[in-house]
Structures are given as structure tokens and as C-alpha cells.
Amino acid sequence: MASNFIPNLSDFTFSLLLVLAMAPFLAQSSELKETQLVLYFQDNVSAGPNATSLPVAGIAGKLWTFTQFGTVYVTDDPFTSGPEPNSSSIGRAQGITVAAALNGRNSLVLVSLVFTNQEYNGSTLELQGNSKQFEQVREVAVLSGTGKFRFARGYATFETYFMDPATFYSVLRCNVTVQHY
């Protein structure tokens, strides 16, 4: 037994009015913006109280280093507006890095950029990718974001700006280009 489907004209009219009423809002919210940021990660890989990046897991019996396959680092680096450690704080880079290549040349980077400055406070950007550790410029993807960076997509590049092998302190310049709503 087949039933006859006759659409209710009043439901259709209401739906059409709802779509038309929402059109200006939808058009405004769909305008894609592009933001470019330059951030400086203040990275301290030491065993001391000022450490911001530490190895937390690795292969038993092997030295846990950034080139030893399987070594996992956790990171909570402050990032600033300039390369100097006392530059104005913008936020924290929180995540993990894993030495993911057998030859130790590549690492998997999973980092949340958590903004604490006034302009982007509470917003985040999610970075992920294969970082070719010994190349001058390393690129990873920006997969998503929250707050002011909702629905973000783009890329980020990392360059070593300064490194002191004696203290394991380095400054990484991170150039971020994202499109978002």
C-alpha cells in the first residue's frame, strides 16, 4: 500500500522564509579571512627547573634524544612577539614531538598554539606534520583552530633563529599563515 506524499505548503513557506532570513548572516559568516603571524618559541631542552621540553618516553636501553627513533618529547614552550626571552608573551606551544624516522632525521609534531595575549586570548591553532629536523625551514600543516581561528586551515614554517648547544636553549621562529572565518 503506497501512501501519497503531498508536501504541506505552510511548512515549505516557513522553511523558505527561515532560509531567506538567515541568508545575510550566513553570507557574513562565510567571509574567509587570512592571518599571518610571526611567533618566537623560547625552547629550553634541559633537565633543570626552567625546562620547557623534555623527553618522557623512548626505547628501553637507548639514549632518549631528538634523533633517536621512538623518543617522545612533551613541550610547553612560551612564544613571544620577538626573539628576545623578555619580548611580550603571546601564548604557549603545548604538545608532543616524536622522533619518527629510523634514521632520526624526521619528527612528528603535534602542537597546540594556545594564545593568551589580548587580541587572540583563548583562541588556539592546531599544528601537525612531519618536521624534517635538519632542514633550514620545516613546514607543518595548520589543521584547525578555535575562538578567533575557528575552522582554521593553513601552514606553519619553523626556522632555528638561535641555538646555544651548551645550555640546550634555542629560539625557533614560527611563521603561520591561516585562513579562517
PDB file of C-alpha atoms in Angstrom:
ATOM      1  CA  MET A   1       0.000   0.000   0.000  1.00  0.00           C
ATOM      2  CA  ALA A   2       1.627   3.213  -1.131  1.00  0.00           C
ATOM      3  CA  SER A   3       0.959   6.470   0.603  1.00  0.00           C
ATOM      4  CA  ASN A   4       0.650   9.703  -1.241  1.00  0.00           C
ATOM      5  CA  PHE A   5       3.132  12.335  -0.160  1.00  0.00           C
ATOM      6  CA  ILE A   6       1.776  15.811  -0.566  1.00  0.00           C
ATOM      7  CA  PRO A   7       4.055  18.447   0.946  1.00  0.00           C
ATOM      8  CA  ASN A   8       2.429  20.850   3.318  1.00  0.00           C
ATOM      9  CA  LEU A   9       2.689  24.263   1.677  1.00  0.00           C
ATOM     10  CA  SER A  10       2.867  26.075   5.022  1.00  0.00           C
ATOM     11  CA  ASP A  11       5.935  24.001   6.078  1.00  0.00           C
ATOM     12  CA  PHE A  12       7.618  24.815   2.773  1.00  0.00           C
ATOM     13  CA  THR A  13       6.820  28.524   3.117  1.00  0.00           C
ATOM     14  CA  PHE A  14       8.183  28.598   6.683  1.00  0.00           C
ATOM     15  CA  SER A  15      11.393  26.842   5.608  1.00  0.00           C
ATOM     16  CA  LEU A  16      11.878  29.238   2.727  1.00  0.00           C
ATOM     17  CA  LEU A  17      11.344  32.254   4.991  1.00  0.00           C
ATOM     18  CA  LEU A  18      13.818  30.841   7.513  1.00  0.00           C
ATOM     19  CA  VAL A  19      16.498  30.378   4.841  1.00  0.00           C
ATOM     20  CA  LEU A  20      15.916  33.874   3.466  1.00  0.00           C
ATOM     21  CA  ALA A  21      16.081  35.392   6.950  1.00  0.00           C
ATOM     22  CA  MET A  22      19.380  33.609   7.671  1.00  0.00           C
ATOM     23  CA  ALA A  23      20.988  34.482   4.299  1.00  0.00           C
ATOM     24  CA  PRO A  24      22.627  37.779   5.389  1.00  0.00           C
ATOM     25  CA  PHE A  25      24.080  36.114   8.499  1.00  0.00           C
ATOM     26  CA  LEU A  26      25.347  33.110   6.521  1.00  0.00           C
ATOM     27  CA  ALA A  27      26.910  35.349   3.874  1.00  0.00           C
ATOM     28  CA  GLN A  28      28.676  37.437   6.510  1.00  0.00           C
ATOM     29  CA  SER A  29      29.996  34.423   8.445  1.00  0.00           C
ATOM     30  CA  SER A  30      31.328  32.774   5.302  1.00  0.00           C
ATOM     31  CA  GLU A  31      33.837  35.533   4.518  1.00  0.00           C
ATOM     32  CA  LEU A  32      37.236  33.879   4.664  1.00  0.00           C
ATOM     33  CA  LYS A  33      39.985  35.888   6.394  1.00  0.00           C
ATOM     34  CA  GLU A  34      43.737  35.330   6.166  1.00  0.00           C
ATOM     35  CA  THR A  35      46.009  35.958   9.133  1.00  0.00           C
ATOM     36  CA  GLN A  36      49.798  35.854   9.129  1.00  0.00           C
ATOM     37  CA  LEU A  37      51.671  35.589  12.412  1.00  0.00           C
ATOM     38  CA  VAL A  38      55.351  35.549  13.352  1.00  0.00           C
ATOM     39  CA  LEU A  39      55.965  33.867  16.698  1.00  0.00           C
ATOM     40  CA  TYR A  40      59.179  33.065  18.545  1.00  0.00           C
ATOM     41  CA  PHE A  41      59.268  29.845  20.560  1.00  0.00           C
ATOM     42  CA  GLN A  42      61.539  30.036  23.601  1.00  0.00           C
ATOM     43  CA  ASP A  43      62.656  26.378  23.821  1.00  0.00           C
ATOM     44  CA  ASN A  44      64.667  25.075  26.767  1.00  0.00           C
ATOM     45  CA  VAL A  45      65.527  21.366  26.480  1.00  0.00           C
ATOM     46  CA  SER A  46      67.308  20.758  29.781  1.00  0.00           C
ATOM     47  CA  ALA A  47      66.797  18.744  32.903  1.00  0.00           C
ATOM     48  CA  GLY A  48      66.677  21.885  35.037  1.00  0.00           C
ATOM     49  CA  PRO A  49      63.736  23.725  36.573  1.00  0.00           C
ATOM     50  CA  ASN A  50      63.406  26.010  33.518  1.00  0.00           C
ATOM     51  CA  ALA A  51      62.884  23.155  31.053  1.00  0.00           C
ATOM     52  CA  THR A  52      60.064  23.660  28.574  1.00  0.00           C
ATOM     53  CA  SER A  53      60.647  20.496  26.527  1.00  0.00           C
ATOM     54  CA  LEU A  54      61.523  17.086  27.986  1.00  0.00           C
ATOM     55  CA  PRO A  55      61.892  13.512  26.724  1.00  0.00           C
ATOM     56  CA  VAL A  56      59.300  11.364  28.509  1.00  0.00           C
ATOM     57  CA  ALA A  57      59.457   8.031  26.672  1.00  0.00           C
ATOM     58  CA  GLY A  58      61.685   6.089  24.357  1.00  0.00           C
ATOM     59  CA  ILE A  59      63.202   2.713  23.592  1.00  0.00           C
ATOM     60  CA  ALA A  60      64.466   0.930  26.705  1.00  0.00           C
ATOM     61  CA  GLY A  61      68.262   0.805  26.838  1.00  0.00           C
ATOM     62  CA  LYS A  62      68.679   3.603  24.267  1.00  0.00           C
ATOM     63  CA  LEU A  63      69.584   7.215  24.952  1.00  0.00           C
ATOM     64  CA  TRP A  64      66.463   9.400  24.639  1.00  0.00           C
ATOM     65  CA  THR A  65      67.420  12.134  22.182  1.00  0.00           C
ATOM     66  CA  PHE A  66      65.633  14.068  19.466  1.00  0.00           C
ATOM     67  CA  THR A  67      67.328  11.895  16.814  1.00  0.00           C
ATOM     68  CA  GLN A  68      66.743   8.505  18.489  1.00  0.00           C
ATOM     69  CA  PHE A  69      63.799   6.757  16.814  1.00  0.00           C
ATOM     70  CA  GLY A  70      60.849   6.431  19.202  1.00  0.00           C
ATOM     71  CA  THR A  71      61.803   9.193  21.629  1.00  0.00           C
ATOM     72  CA  VAL A  72      58.773  11.233  22.727  1.00  0.00           C
ATOM     73  CA  TYR A  73      59.131  14.819  23.959  1.00  0.00           C
ATOM     74  CA  VAL A  74      56.450  16.892  25.655  1.00  0.00           C
ATOM     75  CA  THR A  75      56.601  20.636  25.136  1.00  0.00           C
ATOM     76  CA  ASP A  76      55.195  23.698  26.841  1.00  0.00           C
ATOM     77  CA  ASP A  77      57.218  26.492  25.218  1.00  0.00           C
ATOM     78  CA  PRO A  78      56.286  30.124  25.719  1.00  0.00           C
ATOM     79  CA  PHE A  79      56.031  32.005  22.431  1.00  0.00           C
ATOM     80  CA  THR A  80      56.716  35.692  22.189  1.00  0.00           C
ATOM     81  CA  SER A  81      56.415  38.598  19.746  1.00  0.00           C
ATOM     82  CA  GLY A  82      60.195  38.893  19.331  1.00  0.00           C
ATOM     83  CA  PRO A  83      63.232  36.641  19.600  1.00  0.00           C
ATOM     84  CA  GLU A  84      64.363  38.000  22.977  1.00  0.00           C
ATOM     85  CA  PRO A  85      63.158  35.978  26.002  1.00  0.00           C
ATOM     86  CA  ASN A  86      61.735  39.143  27.585  1.00  0.00           C
ATOM     87  CA  SER A  87      59.629  40.049  24.492  1.00  0.00           C
ATOM     88  CA  SER A  88      55.916  40.329  25.110  1.00  0.00           C
ATOM     89  CA  SER A  89      54.270  36.984  25.675  1.00  0.00           C
ATOM     90  CA  ILE A  90      51.665  35.827  23.152  1.00  0.00           C
ATOM     91  CA  GLY A  91      50.946  32.309  24.407  1.00  0.00           C
ATOM     92  CA  ARG A  92      52.206  28.754  24.850  1.00  0.00           C
ATOM     93  CA  ALA A  93      53.074  25.996  22.381  1.00  0.00           C
ATOM     94  CA  GLN A  94      51.883  22.811  24.060  1.00  0.00           C
ATOM     95  CA  GLY A  95      52.216  19.367  22.537  1.00  0.00           C
ATOM     96  CA  ILE A  96      54.405  16.420  21.684  1.00  0.00           C
ATOM     97  CA  THR A  97      57.213  15.659  19.271  1.00  0.00           C
ATOM     98  CA  VAL A  98      58.200  12.109  18.364  1.00  0.00           C
ATOM     99  CA  ALA A  99      61.405  11.072  16.594  1.00  0.00           C
ATOM    100  CA  ALA A 100      59.504   9.191  13.919  1.00  0.00           C
ATOM    101  CA  ALA A 101      62.178   8.251  11.361  1.00  0.00           C
ATOM    102  CA  LEU A 102      64.510   5.294  11.763  1.00  0.00           C
ATOM    103  CA  ASN A 103      67.441   7.483  10.690  1.00  0.00           C
ATOM    104  CA  GLY A 104      66.496  10.211  13.228  1.00  0.00           C
ATOM    105  CA  ARG A 105      66.077  12.940  10.613  1.00  0.00           C
ATOM    106  CA  ASN A 106      62.298  13.490  10.892  1.00  0.00           C
ATOM    107  CA  SER A 107      59.924  14.024  13.760  1.00  0.00           C
ATOM    108  CA  LEU A 108      56.160  14.043  14.061  1.00  0.00           C
ATOM    109  CA  VAL A 109      54.973  17.335  15.540  1.00  0.00           C
ATOM    110  CA  LEU A 110      51.587  17.721  17.280  1.00  0.00           C
ATOM    111  CA  VAL A 111      51.319  21.180  18.835  1.00  0.00           C
ATOM    112  CA  SER A 112      48.525  23.410  20.099  1.00  0.00           C
ATOM    113  CA  LEU A 113      49.267  27.123  19.966  1.00  0.00           C
ATOM    114  CA  VAL A 114      47.343  28.455  22.967  1.00  0.00           C
ATOM    115  CA  PHE A 115      47.029  32.241  22.766  1.00  0.00           C
ATOM    116  CA  THR A 116      46.999  34.307  25.959  1.00  0.00           C
ATOM    117  CA  ASN A 117      47.542  37.834  24.608  1.00  0.00           C
ATOM    118  CA  GLN A 118      44.671  40.311  24.441  1.00  0.00           C
ATOM    119  CA  GLU A 119      43.976  40.095  20.697  1.00  0.00           C
ATOM    120  CA  TYR A 120      43.645  36.289  20.475  1.00  0.00           C
ATOM    121  CA  ASN A 121      43.162  35.333  24.141  1.00  0.00           C
ATOM    122  CA  GLY A 122      41.563  31.903  24.481  1.00  0.00           C
ATOM    123  CA  SER A 123      41.984  31.053  20.786  1.00  0.00           C
ATOM    124  CA  THR A 124      44.054  28.098  19.602  1.00  0.00           C
ATOM    125  CA  LEU A 125      45.664  26.758  16.440  1.00  0.00           C
ATOM    126  CA  GLU A 126      46.411  23.066  15.941  1.00  0.00           C
ATOM    127  CA  LEU A 127      49.642  22.200  14.104  1.00  0.00           C
ATOM    128  CA  GLN A 128      50.601  18.744  12.873  1.00  0.00           C
ATOM    129  CA  GLY A 129      53.099  17.296  10.473  1.00  0.00           C
ATOM    130  CA  ASN A 130      56.391  15.727   9.605  1.00  0.00           C
ATOM    131  CA  SER A 131      59.226  18.067  10.567  1.00  0.00           C
ATOM    132  CA  LYS A 132      62.481  17.476   8.687  1.00  0.00           C
ATOM    133  CA  GLN A 133      64.659  18.349  11.661  1.00  0.00           C
ATOM    134  CA  PHE A 134      67.888  19.182   9.852  1.00  0.00           C
ATOM    135  CA  GLU A 135      66.447  21.359   7.104  1.00  0.00           C
ATOM    136  CA  GLN A 136      66.725  25.115   7.437  1.00  0.00           C
ATOM    137  CA  VAL A 137      62.946  25.583   7.042  1.00  0.00           C
ATOM    138  CA  ARG A 138      60.472  22.956   8.258  1.00  0.00           C
ATOM    139  CA  GLU A 139      56.798  23.079   7.306  1.00  0.00           C
ATOM    140  CA  VAL A 140      53.771  21.579   9.035  1.00  0.00           C
ATOM    141  CA  ALA A 141      50.030  21.917   8.496  1.00  0.00           C
ATOM    142  CA  VAL A 142      47.597  24.035  10.473  1.00  0.00           C
ATOM    143  CA  LEU A 143      44.648  21.675  10.790  1.00  0.00           C
ATOM    144  CA  SER A 144      42.124  23.618  12.820  1.00  0.00           C
ATOM    145  CA  GLY A 145      41.564  26.303  15.377  1.00  0.00           C
ATOM    146  CA  THR A 146      39.192  27.689  17.967  1.00  0.00           C
ATOM    147  CA  GLY A 147      37.982  31.121  19.022  1.00  0.00           C
ATOM    148  CA  LYS A 148      39.173  33.776  16.559  1.00  0.00           C
ATOM    149  CA  PHE A 149      40.686  30.981  14.445  1.00  0.00           C
ATOM    150  CA  ARG A 150      37.576  28.823  14.163  1.00  0.00           C
ATOM    151  CA  PHE A 151      37.756  26.481  11.134  1.00  0.00           C
ATOM    152  CA  ALA A 152      41.390  27.486  10.508  1.00  0.00           C
ATOM    153  CA  ARG A 153      43.487  25.839   7.845  1.00  0.00           C
ATOM    154  CA  GLY A 154      46.915  26.722   6.571  1.00  0.00           C
ATOM    155  CA  TYR A 155      50.560  26.072   7.214  1.00  0.00           C
ATOM    156  CA  ALA A 156      53.380  26.982   9.568  1.00  0.00           C
ATOM    157  CA  THR A 157      57.119  27.062   8.973  1.00  0.00           C
ATOM    158  CA  PHE A 158      59.817  26.724  11.608  1.00  0.00           C
ATOM    159  CA  GLU A 159      63.355  28.093  11.428  1.00  0.00           C
ATOM    160  CA  THR A 160      66.039  27.914  14.090  1.00  0.00           C
ATOM    161  CA  TYR A 161      66.694  31.568  14.920  1.00  0.00           C
ATOM    162  CA  PHE A 162      69.199  30.969  17.736  1.00  0.00           C
ATOM    163  CA  MET A 163      70.697  27.908  19.407  1.00  0.00           C
ATOM    164  CA  ASP A 164      73.116  27.551  22.321  1.00  0.00           C
ATOM    165  CA  PRO A 165      74.322  23.912  22.392  1.00  0.00           C
ATOM    166  CA  ALA A 166      75.971  24.416  25.784  1.00  0.00           C
ATOM    167  CA  THR A 167      72.684  25.237  27.549  1.00  0.00           C
ATOM    168  CA  PHE A 168      70.215  23.482  25.187  1.00  0.00           C
ATOM    169  CA  TYR A 169      68.354  26.781  24.798  1.00  0.00           C
ATOM    170  CA  SER A 170      67.051  27.742  21.368  1.00  0.00           C
ATOM    171  CA  VAL A 171      64.689  30.209  19.758  1.00  0.00           C
ATOM    172  CA  LEU A 172      62.530  28.992  16.875  1.00  0.00           C
ATOM    173  CA  ARG A 173      60.827  31.426  14.531  1.00  0.00           C
ATOM    174  CA  CYS A 174      57.382  30.172  13.551  1.00  0.00           C
ATOM    175  CA  ASN A 175      55.670  31.818  10.568  1.00  0.00           C
ATOM    176  CA  VAL A 176      51.972  30.942  10.488  1.00  0.00           C
ATOM    177  CA  THR A 177      49.597  31.606   7.593  1.00  0.00           C
ATOM    178  CA  VAL A 178      45.985  30.627   8.236  1.00  0.00           C
ATOM    179  CA  GLN A 179      42.634  31.132   6.617  1.00  0.00           C
ATOM    180  CA  HIS A 180      39.670  31.207   8.983  1.00  0.00           C
ATOM    181  CA  TYR A 181      36.205  32.661   9.488  1.00  0.00           C
TER     182      TYR A 181
END
